[in-house]
Short mmCIF file of C-alpha atoms and ligand atoms in Angstrom, two decimals:
data_model
loop_
_atom_site.label_atom_id
_atom_site.label_comp_id
_atom_site.label_asym_id
_atom_site.label_seq_id
_atom_site.Cartn_x
_atom_site.Cartn_y
_atom_site.Cartn_z
CA MET A 1 -23.08 162.38 113.96
CA ALA A 2 -23.07 158.60 113.64
CA LYS A 3 -22.24 156.67 116.79
CA VAL A 4 -20.83 153.25 117.66
CA HIS A 5 -22.12 151.99 120.97
CA ALA A 6 -21.59 148.23 120.88
CA GLY A 7 -20.11 145.24 119.14
CA VAL A 8 -21.18 141.64 118.75
CA GLY A 9 -19.00 138.60 118.19
CA CYS A 10 -20.81 135.58 116.84
CA SER A 11 -20.16 132.25 115.11
CA HIS A 12 -21.81 131.82 111.71
CA VAL A 13 -22.12 128.03 111.52
CA PRO A 14 -24.28 127.17 108.47
CA ALA A 15 -26.10 124.37 110.34
CA ILE A 16 -27.48 127.00 112.75
CA GLY A 17 -29.18 128.66 109.79
CA VAL A 18 -30.48 125.32 108.58
CA ALA A 19 -31.87 124.59 112.06
CA MET A 20 -33.75 127.91 112.07
CA ASP A 21 -34.95 127.55 108.48
CA SER A 22 -36.30 124.05 109.10
CA GLY A 23 -37.87 124.92 112.47
CA ILE A 24 -35.96 122.42 114.61
CA THR A 25 -34.40 124.84 117.10
CA GLY A 26 -36.46 123.25 119.89
CA GLN A 27 -34.80 119.86 119.47
CA ASP A 28 -32.54 118.72 122.31
CA TYR A 29 -29.46 119.02 120.13
CA TRP A 30 -30.16 122.67 119.27
CA LYS A 31 -31.81 123.98 122.44
CA PRO A 32 -28.59 124.87 124.29
CA VAL A 33 -27.20 126.60 121.17
CA PHE A 34 -30.18 128.93 120.91
CA ALA A 35 -30.75 129.37 124.66
CA GLY A 36 -27.56 131.46 124.75
CA PHE A 37 -29.03 133.92 122.25
CA GLU A 38 -32.28 134.63 124.11
CA LYS A 39 -30.74 137.42 126.15
CA SER A 40 -29.04 138.71 122.99
CA ARG A 41 -32.35 139.05 121.14
CA GLU A 42 -33.80 141.08 124.02
CA TRP A 43 -30.68 143.22 124.04
CA MET A 44 -30.98 143.76 120.26
CA LYS A 45 -34.52 145.09 120.77
CA GLU A 46 -33.34 147.50 123.47
CA ASN A 47 -30.31 148.62 121.47
CA LYS A 48 -31.75 148.49 117.98
CA PRO A 49 -29.13 149.62 115.48
CA ASP A 50 -29.89 151.65 112.37
CA VAL A 51 -27.02 149.96 110.56
CA ILE A 52 -24.90 146.91 111.26
CA PHE A 53 -21.35 146.91 109.93
CA LEU A 54 -20.96 143.16 109.56
CA VAL A 55 -17.55 141.53 109.18
CA TYR A 56 -17.76 138.02 107.78
CA ASN A 57 -16.26 135.76 105.19
CA ASP A 58 -17.61 134.35 102.00
CA HIS A 59 -17.22 130.55 101.78
CA CYS A 60 -16.40 130.26 98.09
CA THR A 61 -19.89 131.30 97.12
CA ALA A 62 -20.00 134.88 95.86
CA PHE A 63 -16.23 134.86 95.34
CA SER A 64 -14.85 131.99 93.33
CA ALA A 65 -11.15 131.18 92.96
CA GLU A 66 -11.07 133.85 90.22
CA VAL A 67 -10.98 136.85 92.54
CA ILE A 68 -9.84 136.77 96.16
CA PRO A 69 -9.96 140.22 97.77
CA THR A 70 -8.53 140.47 101.28
CA PHE A 71 -11.11 143.07 102.35
CA ALA A 72 -14.23 143.67 100.24
CA LEU A 73 -16.73 146.33 101.31
CA GLY A 74 -20.36 145.98 100.24
CA CYS A 75 -21.47 149.35 98.91
CA ALA A 76 -24.61 148.16 97.07
CA ALA A 77 -28.21 149.06 97.93
CA GLU A 78 -29.04 145.40 98.47
CA PHE A 79 -27.43 141.98 98.70
CA GLN A 80 -29.20 138.78 97.67
CA PRO A 81 -28.79 135.64 99.80
CA ALA A 82 -26.68 133.24 97.72
CA ASP A 83 -27.34 129.67 96.61
CA GLU A 84 -24.52 127.71 98.25
CA GLY A 85 -25.48 124.44 96.63
CA TRP A 86 -28.55 123.67 98.73
CA GLY A 87 -30.67 126.59 97.41
CA PRO A 88 -30.59 130.13 98.89
CA ARG A 89 -31.61 130.52 102.55
CA PRO A 90 -35.27 131.58 102.82
CA VAL A 91 -34.42 134.92 104.42
CA PRO A 92 -35.10 138.50 103.30
CA VAL A 93 -32.86 140.42 100.93
CA VAL A 94 -30.22 142.31 102.91
CA LYS A 95 -30.54 146.07 102.49
CA GLY A 96 -27.32 148.03 102.44
CA HIS A 97 -26.51 151.63 103.31
CA PRO A 98 -24.65 152.86 100.21
CA ARG A 99 -24.11 156.40 101.48
CA LEU A 100 -22.42 155.35 104.72
CA ALA A 101 -20.59 152.52 102.95
CA SER A 102 -19.06 154.85 100.37
CA HIS A 103 -18.13 157.29 103.14
CA ILE A 104 -16.37 154.46 104.98
CA ALA A 105 -14.61 153.37 101.78
CA GLN A 106 -13.33 156.86 101.11
CA SER A 107 -12.20 157.45 104.68
CA VAL A 108 -10.60 154.06 105.22
CA ILE A 109 -8.72 154.00 101.91
CA LEU A 110 -7.22 157.43 102.66
CA ASP A 111 -6.31 155.90 106.02
CA GLU A 112 -4.21 153.44 103.94
CA PHE A 113 -6.45 150.35 104.06
CA ASP A 114 -6.83 149.36 100.42
CA LEU A 115 -10.34 147.94 100.28
CA THR A 116 -12.08 146.36 97.32
CA ILE A 117 -15.41 148.01 96.61
CA MET A 118 -18.33 145.70 95.85
CA ASN A 119 -21.28 147.30 94.04
CA LYS A 120 -22.81 143.90 93.38
CA MET A 121 -22.41 140.95 95.70
CA GLU A 122 -24.39 137.97 96.93
CA VAL A 123 -24.07 137.07 100.62
CA ASP A 124 -23.83 133.59 102.07
CA HIS A 125 -24.48 132.05 105.50
CA GLY A 126 -21.47 133.89 106.90
CA LEU A 127 -23.53 137.07 106.82
CA THR A 128 -27.11 135.87 107.19
CA VAL A 129 -26.66 133.39 110.07
CA PRO A 130 -25.44 136.03 112.57
CA LEU A 131 -28.41 138.25 111.61
CA SER A 132 -30.77 135.30 112.13
CA VAL A 133 -29.42 134.31 115.53
CA MET A 134 -29.37 137.89 116.81
CA PHE A 135 -32.78 138.97 115.46
CA GLY A 136 -34.60 135.62 115.54
CA GLU A 137 -37.05 134.71 112.79
CA VAL A 138 -37.98 137.72 110.67
CA GLU A 139 -40.84 138.07 108.19
CA ASP A 140 -40.39 140.23 105.11
CA GLU A 141 -37.39 142.32 105.99
CA TRP A 142 -34.43 142.58 108.33
CA PRO A 143 -34.91 145.15 111.11
CA CYS A 144 -31.98 147.31 109.97
CA GLN A 145 -29.58 148.02 107.13
CA VAL A 146 -26.31 146.13 106.82
CA ILE A 147 -22.89 147.03 105.42
CA PRO A 148 -21.01 143.80 104.70
CA LEU A 149 -17.25 143.58 104.93
CA ALA A 150 -16.10 140.28 103.41
CA VAL A 151 -12.65 139.18 104.56
CA ASN A 152 -10.57 136.48 102.88
CA VAL A 153 -9.93 133.80 105.47
CA VAL A 154 -10.10 130.90 103.02
CA GLN A 155 -6.85 131.19 101.12
CA TYR A 156 -3.84 131.43 103.42
CA PRO A 157 -2.79 133.93 104.56
CA PRO A 158 -5.78 135.92 105.79
CA PRO A 159 -4.99 139.40 107.08
CA THR A 160 -3.30 139.27 110.49
CA GLY A 161 -5.25 139.86 113.68
CA ASN A 162 -3.25 143.04 114.09
CA ARG A 163 -4.23 144.26 110.62
CA CYS A 164 -7.88 143.49 111.34
CA TYR A 165 -7.69 145.33 114.66
CA ASN A 166 -6.21 148.41 113.03
CA LEU A 167 -8.73 148.31 110.20
CA GLY A 168 -11.45 148.30 112.87
CA LYS A 169 -9.97 151.49 114.29
CA ALA A 170 -10.03 153.10 110.84
CA VAL A 171 -13.66 152.02 110.34
CA ARG A 172 -14.50 153.64 113.68
CA ARG A 173 -12.86 156.91 112.64
CA ALA A 174 -14.91 156.80 109.45
CA ILE A 175 -18.19 156.18 111.28
CA ASP A 176 -17.41 158.89 113.86
CA SER A 177 -17.03 161.40 111.04
CA TYR A 178 -20.29 160.53 109.27
CA ASP A 179 -22.80 163.39 109.29
CA GLU A 180 -26.06 161.55 110.04
CA ASP A 181 -27.36 160.80 113.56
CA ILE A 182 -27.47 157.04 113.33
CA ASN A 183 -26.52 154.16 115.58
CA VAL A 184 -24.03 151.77 113.97
CA MET A 185 -23.38 148.38 115.54
CA ILE A 186 -20.36 146.28 114.62
CA PHE A 187 -20.51 142.51 114.14
CA GLY A 188 -17.41 140.32 113.97
CA THR A 189 -18.32 136.80 112.95
CA GLY A 190 -16.92 133.30 112.41
CA GLY A 191 -15.31 130.65 114.56
CA MET A 192 -14.86 129.50 117.15
CA SER A 193 -12.43 126.59 117.13
CA HIS A 194 -13.20 124.20 114.30
CA GLN A 195 -11.56 122.22 111.56
CA LEU A 196 -13.68 121.08 108.64
CA GLN A 197 -11.05 119.39 106.52
CA ALA A 198 -8.98 116.24 106.27
CA GLU A 199 -8.11 113.77 109.00
CA ARG A 200 -7.98 116.26 111.87
CA ALA A 201 -11.57 117.41 111.16
CA GLY A 202 -13.65 117.84 114.30
CA LEU A 203 -10.97 119.58 116.34
CA ILE A 204 -12.37 121.71 119.18
CA ASN A 205 -10.31 123.62 121.74
CA PRO A 206 -12.39 125.19 124.51
CA GLU A 207 -9.31 126.44 126.41
CA PHE A 208 -8.14 128.38 123.39
CA ASP A 209 -11.63 129.76 122.79
CA LYS A 210 -12.01 130.93 126.38
CA ARG A 211 -8.66 132.65 126.32
CA PHE A 212 -9.57 134.26 123.00
CA LEU A 213 -12.79 135.69 124.47
CA ASP A 214 -11.02 136.86 127.65
CA LEU A 215 -8.34 138.67 125.67
CA LEU A 216 -10.89 140.14 123.27
CA THR A 217 -12.60 141.91 126.14
CA GLU A 218 -9.71 142.71 128.44
CA ASP A 219 -6.52 142.87 126.43
CA PRO A 220 -7.24 143.23 122.72
CA VAL A 221 -3.74 144.48 121.97
CA ALA A 222 -2.35 141.15 123.18
CA GLY A 223 -5.14 139.16 121.52
CA SER A 224 -4.57 140.87 118.19
CA GLN A 225 -1.04 139.44 118.22
CA ILE A 226 -2.18 135.79 118.14
CA THR A 227 -0.33 134.36 115.16
CA HIS A 228 -1.83 132.52 112.21
CA LEU A 229 0.16 129.44 113.17
CA GLU A 230 -1.34 129.47 116.64
CA TYR A 231 -4.89 129.85 115.31
CA MET A 232 -4.48 126.99 112.86
CA ARG A 233 -2.68 124.67 115.23
CA GLU A 234 -4.77 125.40 118.34
CA ALA A 235 -8.18 126.37 116.93
CA GLY A 236 -8.21 124.32 113.71
CA SER A 237 -7.50 125.25 110.12
CA GLU A 238 -10.89 126.97 109.81
CA GLY A 239 -10.68 128.51 113.30
CA ILE A 240 -8.35 131.10 111.80
CA GLU A 241 -11.45 133.02 110.72
CA MET A 242 -11.62 134.37 114.29
CA VAL A 243 -9.26 137.16 113.15
CA MET A 244 -12.43 138.83 111.89
CA TRP A 245 -13.62 139.45 115.44
CA TYR A 246 -10.68 141.85 115.74
CA VAL A 247 -12.13 144.23 113.14
CA MET A 248 -15.14 144.51 115.44
CA ARG A 249 -12.96 144.92 118.53
CA GLY A 250 -10.86 147.62 116.87
CA ALA A 251 -13.99 149.65 116.15
CA LEU A 252 -14.91 149.74 119.84
CA ASN A 253 -13.34 151.77 122.63
CA ASP A 254 -10.24 150.35 124.29
CA ASP A 255 -12.33 150.02 127.42
CA VAL A 256 -15.48 147.93 127.03
CA GLU A 257 -17.96 146.17 129.25
CA GLU A 258 -18.78 142.55 128.54
CA ILE A 259 -22.58 142.38 128.59
CA HIS A 260 -23.05 138.77 127.59
CA ARG A 261 -21.09 135.65 126.67
CA HIS A 262 -22.26 132.31 125.33
CA TYR A 263 -20.20 129.24 124.50
CA HIS A 264 -21.41 125.84 123.44
CA VAL A 265 -20.00 122.72 121.79
CA PRO A 266 -21.06 121.56 119.28
CA ALA A 267 -23.09 122.93 116.42
CA SER A 268 -22.35 120.44 113.66
CA ASN A 269 -18.51 120.53 113.42
CA THR A 270 -17.95 123.75 115.33
CA ALA A 271 -17.71 125.41 118.73
CA VAL A 272 -20.27 128.20 118.97
CA GLY A 273 -19.11 131.41 120.60
CA HIS A 274 -20.86 134.70 121.15
CA ILE A 275 -20.10 137.90 123.00
CA ILE A 276 -21.67 141.34 123.39
CA LEU A 277 -19.41 144.27 124.24
CA GLU A 278 -20.52 147.82 125.01
CA ASN A 279 -18.29 150.85 124.96
CA ARG A 280 -17.53 152.32 128.37
CA MET B 1 8.66 138.15 105.05
CA SER B 2 10.11 134.68 104.86
CA ASP B 3 7.65 131.84 104.73
CA PRO B 4 9.00 128.66 106.30
CA LYS B 5 5.55 126.99 106.10
CA GLU B 6 5.71 125.94 109.73
CA TYR B 7 2.04 125.09 109.39
CA GLU B 8 2.98 122.02 107.36
CA ASP B 9 3.74 120.47 110.76
CA ILE B 10 0.04 120.46 111.72
CA PRO B 11 -1.12 116.86 111.36
CA GLY B 12 -4.09 115.77 109.25
CA THR B 13 -4.37 119.20 107.67
CA PHE B 14 -3.79 120.69 104.22
CA VAL B 15 -3.40 124.44 104.66
CA PHE B 16 -4.88 126.05 101.54
CA ASP B 17 -2.02 128.39 100.77
CA ALA B 18 -1.08 130.14 97.53
CA ASP B 19 0.75 127.07 96.18
CA ARG B 20 -2.24 124.79 96.75
CA SER B 21 -4.59 127.45 95.41
CA ARG B 22 -2.58 127.66 92.20
CA GLN B 23 -2.47 123.89 91.84
CA GLY B 24 -6.17 123.46 92.58
CA TYR B 25 -7.57 126.32 90.54
CA HIS B 26 -9.48 124.32 87.90
CA LEU B 27 -10.56 121.66 90.39
CA ASN B 28 -11.97 124.36 92.64
CA MET B 29 -13.64 126.18 89.75
CA PHE B 30 -15.30 122.89 88.76
CA CYS B 31 -16.56 122.41 92.32
CA ILE B 32 -17.93 125.93 92.73
CA SER B 33 -19.80 125.65 89.43
CA LEU B 34 -21.96 123.03 91.12
CA ARG B 35 -23.56 125.55 93.43
CA LEU B 36 -25.90 126.39 90.54
CA GLN B 37 -28.72 124.05 89.60
CA GLU B 38 -28.08 124.21 85.84
CA SER B 39 -24.49 123.03 86.41
CA ARG B 40 -25.65 120.27 88.73
CA ASP B 41 -28.05 119.13 86.01
CA ALA B 42 -25.34 119.16 83.35
CA PHE B 43 -22.90 117.26 85.57
CA LYS B 44 -25.55 114.68 86.37
CA ALA B 45 -26.52 114.23 82.72
CA ASP B 46 -22.94 113.51 81.58
CA PRO B 47 -20.31 113.57 84.35
CA GLU B 48 -17.31 112.93 82.08
CA ALA B 49 -18.28 115.53 79.50
CA TYR B 50 -18.91 118.10 82.23
CA LEU B 51 -15.63 117.29 84.00
CA ALA B 52 -13.76 117.63 80.69
CA THR B 53 -14.79 121.29 80.43
CA TYR B 54 -12.44 122.02 83.35
CA PRO B 55 -8.74 121.58 82.47
CA MET B 56 -7.70 120.00 85.76
CA SER B 57 -4.99 117.35 85.98
CA GLU B 58 -5.83 113.69 85.39
CA GLU B 59 -4.98 112.98 89.05
CA GLN B 60 -7.48 115.60 90.16
CA ALA B 61 -10.15 114.30 87.76
CA GLN B 62 -9.62 110.80 89.11
CA ALA B 63 -9.94 112.05 92.70
CA VAL B 64 -13.26 113.62 91.70
CA ARG B 65 -14.45 110.37 90.08
CA ASP B 66 -13.38 108.41 93.17
CA ARG B 67 -14.83 111.04 95.53
CA ALA B 68 -11.43 110.81 97.24
CA TRP B 69 -12.07 113.79 99.50
CA ASN B 70 -8.67 114.02 101.21
CA ARG B 71 -6.85 113.43 97.94
CA MET B 72 -8.68 116.39 96.41
CA LEU B 73 -7.42 118.57 99.27
CA GLU B 74 -3.91 117.24 98.85
CA LEU B 75 -4.05 118.18 95.15
CA GLY B 76 -5.06 121.77 95.83
CA GLY B 77 -8.76 121.49 96.48
CA ASN B 78 -10.22 123.56 99.27
CA ILE B 79 -12.85 122.22 101.63
CA TYR B 80 -15.36 125.02 100.91
CA TYR B 81 -15.16 124.09 97.23
CA THR B 82 -15.17 120.33 97.62
CA ALA B 83 -18.18 120.74 99.94
CA LYS B 84 -20.10 121.94 96.85
CA LEU B 85 -19.36 118.60 95.17
CA ALA B 86 -20.43 116.84 98.36
CA ALA B 87 -23.66 118.89 98.43
CA ASN B 88 -24.26 117.88 94.82
CA ASP B 89 -24.04 114.26 96.00
CA GLY B 90 -26.44 114.91 98.87
CA ILE B 91 -23.70 114.72 101.52
CA THR B 92 -23.89 117.19 104.41
CA PHE B 93 -20.87 119.01 105.80
CA GLN B 94 -20.83 116.80 108.86
CA GLU B 95 -21.04 113.61 106.78
CA LEU B 96 -18.21 114.93 104.63
CA ALA B 97 -16.08 115.56 107.73
CA ALA B 98 -16.79 112.02 108.89
CA LEU B 99 -15.69 110.63 105.51
CA MET B 100 -12.41 112.54 105.65
CA THR B 101 -11.63 111.23 109.13
CA HIS B 102 -12.49 107.61 108.15
CA MET B 103 -14.57 107.42 111.34
CA GLY B 104 -18.03 106.65 110.09
CA SER B 105 -20.86 109.15 110.47
CA GLU B 106 -22.23 107.81 113.75
CA ASP B 107 -18.85 107.75 115.51
CA TYR B 108 -17.99 111.20 114.19
CA ARG B 109 -21.30 112.67 115.31
CA LYS B 110 -20.81 111.10 118.72
CA MET B 111 -17.29 112.52 119.00
CA MET B 112 -18.58 116.01 118.18
CA PHE B 113 -21.47 115.68 120.60
CA GLU B 114 -19.02 114.74 123.34
CA GLY B 115 -16.91 117.84 122.78
CA GLY B 116 -15.06 117.20 119.55
CA ARG B 117 -11.54 116.04 118.80
CA SER B 118 -9.19 117.05 121.62
CA ILE B 119 -6.24 119.29 120.90
CA GLU B 120 -4.09 117.00 123.06
CA GLY B 121 -1.99 114.78 120.85
CA ASN B 122 -3.14 116.62 117.72
CA ARG B 123 -0.85 119.63 117.55
CA SER B 124 2.13 118.29 115.66
CA LYS B 125 2.94 115.62 113.12
CA SER B 126 5.44 114.16 115.59
CA GLU B 127 2.48 113.27 117.85
CA TRP B 128 0.89 111.27 115.03
CA GLU B 129 3.95 109.22 114.15
CA ASP B 130 2.91 106.19 116.17
CA LYS B 131 -0.64 106.21 114.81
FE1 FE2 C 301 -16.69 131.34 108.04
#
């Protein structure tokens, strides 16, 4: 049967992708950002997943204002990196796992989470940056298959942290009942505190971020109750995308061990946060 | 659930809710079109003609012409869309943020490098009244 052993939380700041794509990760500005992922890349080699279930958001790239699904599950065989206005990132096509994805869709929808099914979808930096930071530079292909779950966090309101947490639990039930012996890793991405818009742009709140990470590991039930108002006020209008980490957390055991944590300010406009959790 | 829009109390922020999304639909669709090269070429060749293909309000069109970034947000634009217009102009996300804060790129970059804008004094509109 399929197994979930670990989860990863990770920011998906576009400038991190740009830094990797343009080969400037050794510059003083970027060094401390990437230093915190060295251990993670070793850990990824030791714990190589067959499939990553990757929770992220599209930044008005693949989804325009025409269609705004709250949860959209990528069931396609492959996902092309999207042109976000600067040309597509020079990274490999993302290969999906349609059989597991459709199993998850069927299971989760009967579990009363009404997903949108995507049989064709481009993926933006929200999905490819976490893969890049966790795997490092890759040549022709990504080391594993990926099932994207795109969450609306752009138009208010996104799903609540509680809803995300419970969806994660349903995803776990689906994976646990899948009949192939594969290792599925869960990624929750986005954040941490940041505001990209208007006069309050540049907001960073390390105290909030630390508390968020502490609760994520130790008391996810409490953390999943953080309100939208608190996210937006304390972590910035775009910091609200941290709800997506709760899908990842819900898919893990209640009891987890924190293997690694990394926090750095800034990467462009954003606080970078990263955590690795293993089921106990 | 009732929706008192308590988030309207957050200073210097336009929460992109359903009302703003409805108001900004054509503005945002114009912006997202610019993620494709052929649209960028068409917009460059004849900005007014290209803009006219999107039935946005005259106020919104003027905000686009003026590159009035905060005004676009106030009129229903969303930052991830307006960033596509900025990208079309060769402006990075960080430069765009600097423009919206009226700080100047160097000062903004310095603020971020030193830990960003503090949450203290920036939680509520009442804290901005004396500014
Ligand atoms: Fe995001």
